[in-house]
XYZ file of C-alpha atoms in Angstrom:
270
model
C 98.608 101.076 112.124
C 99.717 104.168 110.256
C 97.014 106.384 112.183
C 98.239 105.058 115.456
C 101.946 105.774 114.561
C 100.943 109.242 112.963
C 98.807 110.273 116.071
C 100.878 108.612 118.893
C 97.835 106.468 119.764
C 98.173 102.999 121.141
C 94.729 101.754 120.354
C 94.750 101.721 116.618
C 98.301 99.776 116.749
C 96.517 97.223 118.847
C 93.629 96.746 116.813
C 95.959 96.251 113.870
C 97.980 93.900 115.660
C 94.723 91.954 116.638
C 94.303 91.669 112.818
C 97.875 90.827 111.835
C 100.002 90.286 115.076
C 103.179 91.718 113.317
C 102.120 95.413 114.085
C 102.853 94.894 117.931
C 106.450 95.387 117.417
C 105.871 99.011 116.846
C 105.429 99.145 120.728
C 109.143 98.529 121.032
C 109.843 102.275 120.191
C 107.422 103.626 122.586
C 108.902 101.261 125.236
C 112.362 102.459 124.265
C 111.569 106.014 124.752
C 109.434 105.312 128.188
C 106.263 106.597 126.609
C 103.930 104.206 128.711
C 100.816 105.813 127.905
C 100.330 104.395 124.192
C 101.998 101.026 125.280
C 99.384 100.690 128.037
C 96.405 101.772 126.218
C 97.518 99.315 123.506
C 97.725 96.464 126.058
C 94.139 97.354 127.515
C 92.460 97.547 124.083
C 93.965 94.142 123.304
C 93.050 92.277 126.481
C 89.618 94.021 126.251
C 89.128 92.419 122.613
C 90.489 89.089 123.723
C 88.240 88.914 126.419
C 85.668 89.370 124.118
C 86.588 87.000 121.834
C 87.339 83.818 123.962
C 83.784 83.286 125.072
C 82.898 83.291 121.333
C 85.572 81.240 120.324
C 85.728 78.946 123.561
C 88.423 78.331 126.180
C 89.767 75.208 124.941
C 90.588 76.531 121.377
C 91.835 79.830 122.685
C 94.346 77.780 125.258
C 95.442 75.870 121.969
C 96.314 79.126 120.251
C 98.376 80.569 122.944
C 100.186 77.681 124.419
C 100.560 75.520 121.266
C 100.409 77.410 118.094
C 101.458 80.782 118.886
C 104.877 79.697 120.347
C 105.539 77.617 117.522
C 105.299 80.376 114.851
C 109.074 81.219 115.482
C 110.226 77.806 114.677
C 108.433 77.558 111.578
C 106.002 74.733 112.595
C 102.595 76.358 112.303
C 99.336 74.508 112.815
C 100.275 71.765 110.434
C 101.218 74.187 107.756
C 102.519 72.091 105.018
C 104.223 74.754 102.867
C 108.118 74.253 103.271
C 110.271 76.990 104.577
C 112.272 76.573 101.636
C 109.554 77.387 99.110
C 110.835 80.016 96.532
C 108.150 82.685 97.336
C 109.112 82.842 100.888
C 110.774 86.265 100.892
C 111.936 86.064 104.461
C 115.313 86.502 106.245
C 114.538 82.969 107.937
C 113.728 81.158 105.021
C 117.397 82.270 103.504
C 119.160 81.334 106.773
C 116.883 78.009 106.868
C 118.634 77.307 103.321
C 122.331 77.645 104.907
C 121.464 76.274 107.954
C 118.888 73.630 107.438
C 116.264 72.262 110.353
C 115.323 68.697 110.962
C 112.886 69.280 108.188
C 111.670 71.734 105.721
C 109.055 72.802 108.132
C 111.104 73.711 111.411
C 113.969 75.985 111.496
C 117.312 74.840 113.032
C 118.578 76.164 116.472
C 121.010 78.150 114.478
C 118.438 79.929 112.320
C 116.201 80.820 115.201
C 119.292 82.300 117.212
C 120.567 84.340 113.761
C 116.849 85.538 112.915
C 116.174 86.472 116.572
C 119.489 88.496 116.820
C 118.939 90.280 113.497
C 115.469 91.313 114.792
C 116.961 92.612 118.076
C 119.542 94.284 115.961
C 116.962 96.041 113.589
C 114.648 97.247 116.407
C 117.510 98.356 118.543
C 119.145 100.194 116.321
C 116.131 102.026 114.934
C 114.874 102.842 118.455
C 118.548 103.923 118.979
C 118.129 106.611 116.191
C 114.695 107.326 117.464
C 115.635 107.810 121.214
C 114.606 111.435 120.917
C 111.746 112.556 119.075
C 112.635 113.691 115.628
C 110.881 116.080 113.149
C 107.974 114.437 111.284
C 110.059 112.870 108.413
C 112.601 111.503 110.318
C 109.807 109.796 112.522
C 108.324 108.681 109.466
C 111.523 106.856 108.485
C 112.163 105.579 111.652
C 108.706 104.014 111.716
C 109.167 102.757 108.195
C 112.205 100.975 109.080
C 110.826 99.185 111.858
C 107.920 98.210 109.267
C 110.519 97.034 107.332
C 111.878 94.976 110.147
C 108.488 93.158 111.057
C 108.099 92.146 107.458
C 111.345 90.545 106.640
C 111.765 88.872 109.968
C 109.163 85.995 110.657
C 109.553 82.388 109.541
C 107.216 83.191 106.373
C 107.038 86.497 104.481
C 104.702 86.184 101.750
C 104.045 88.544 98.732
C 100.754 90.269 100.290
C 102.821 91.361 103.171
C 104.525 93.757 101.044
C 101.502 95.996 100.940
C 102.985 97.073 104.532
C 106.111 98.536 103.110
C 103.854 101.137 101.461
C 105.132 103.243 104.535
C 108.700 102.980 104.271
C 108.447 103.550 100.436
C 106.475 107.013 100.926
C 109.050 107.835 103.591
C 112.069 107.337 101.841
C 110.517 109.163 98.610
C 109.505 112.016 100.817
C 113.209 111.885 102.164
C 114.610 112.206 98.551
C 112.166 114.871 97.119
C 113.108 117.041 100.430
C 116.931 116.709 99.703
C 117.082 114.736 103.104
C 119.082 111.983 100.945
C 121.427 112.751 98.227
C 120.598 112.509 94.740
C 122.391 109.422 94.135
C 120.165 108.004 96.683
C 117.731 107.695 93.779
C 119.350 104.772 92.241
C 119.100 102.295 95.239
C 115.574 103.851 95.592
C 114.646 102.885 92.179
C 116.008 99.261 92.426
C 113.837 99.113 95.793
C 110.766 100.242 93.792
C 111.299 98.262 90.790
C 111.744 94.776 92.870
C 108.624 96.007 94.907
C 106.534 96.808 92.106
C 107.532 93.526 90.292
C 104.470 91.651 89.390
C 104.651 88.064 90.908
C 103.885 86.608 87.294
C 106.887 88.333 85.711
C 108.957 87.167 88.595
C 108.040 83.302 88.280
C 108.553 83.748 84.575
C 112.028 85.063 85.112
C 112.767 82.501 87.220
C 111.921 79.889 84.469
C 113.615 81.877 81.627
C 116.762 82.351 83.399
C 117.549 79.456 85.834
C 121.107 80.291 85.830
C 120.342 83.597 87.739
C 117.630 81.719 89.781
C 119.236 82.707 93.177
C 119.661 86.377 92.455
C 115.876 86.550 91.415
C 114.470 84.375 94.109
C 116.437 86.488 96.939
C 115.762 89.809 94.997
C 112.501 90.375 97.138
C 114.525 89.756 100.347
C 117.614 92.055 99.496
C 114.876 94.626 98.450
C 113.475 94.537 102.162
C 116.849 95.024 103.459
C 118.001 97.743 101.162
C 114.879 99.564 102.163
C 115.366 99.252 105.907
C 118.787 100.593 105.450
C 117.623 103.689 103.368
C 114.740 104.502 106.252
C 117.756 104.342 108.792
C 120.146 106.282 106.770
C 117.591 109.007 106.315
C 116.504 109.022 109.698
C 120.043 109.541 111.016
C 120.250 112.676 109.022
C 116.820 114.174 110.086
C 117.372 116.862 112.875
C 115.584 116.098 116.540
C 112.532 118.061 117.128
C 113.013 121.875 118.487
C 116.855 121.328 117.681
C 118.411 124.950 117.268
C 119.399 125.496 113.266
C 123.179 125.258 112.508
C 125.327 128.407 113.497
C 126.408 128.856 109.526
C 122.545 129.131 108.809
C 121.969 131.472 111.637
C 124.919 133.738 110.365
C 123.376 133.599 107.022
C 120.103 134.646 108.361
C 121.426 137.282 110.348
C 123.297 138.861 107.306
C 120.162 138.722 105.303
C 118.490 140.451 108.026
C 120.928 143.391 108.245
C 121.027 143.937 104.689
C 117.250 144.152 104.443
C 117.296 146.761 107.180
C 120.167 148.822 105.544
C 118.074 148.624 102.056
C 120.712 146.385 100.293
C 123.647 148.668 100.952
C 126.724 146.821 101.520
C 125.784 143.419 100.214
């Protein structure tokens, strides 16, 4: 997925989406910018791969996947999965909303939760696509793609620990923005919190829940809040990134012109 986003190619993103469906969300950015070539290439690669898979898997099983299992993913009812939505290691936004607006059982999302979760996805993707309505300089592009990565990790019905490997892209993008001064120095504080929660070993996390039950809610939802904060840092950094090819500020041009004139005069009058 990273290679596809870096090079602006749809085929690597399509391959990533065939392995793990979430990366298909990246296509929304290209659609919003009307860059149809990577979208069409991604669709073509996906259709070709599925055409190869159907004879191997069988038509009946393929139909069941596309018409029964796939539509049920958004509700939390996934192929008879017996892990409840309220399981404490589920770090998704839908899992939090399920606790506030319970569904008919612990394996199905309520209509309220589905609406709120879908609206959150639209707001996150729409806001980041609006920030990237034109191409920004490379670091800004990385921050936009990083923010979209955070959205695709936090919004499914289930977000497990191994999904956090995808957050490597936004973590690197925000870290680079801080090192290059794109974000103010005090931005290291929230980024440090994000990193600490992201790198917190699962065994320590479980132990903290057992040792400090009164802080149980904060510890349990720290993984979710970490994702939301990381998305915010990406959006903040992207909003401060200049458009590609944008002219430098007038003040910078005046300073450059003053230095050039001083250099030509041998430093006289500085």
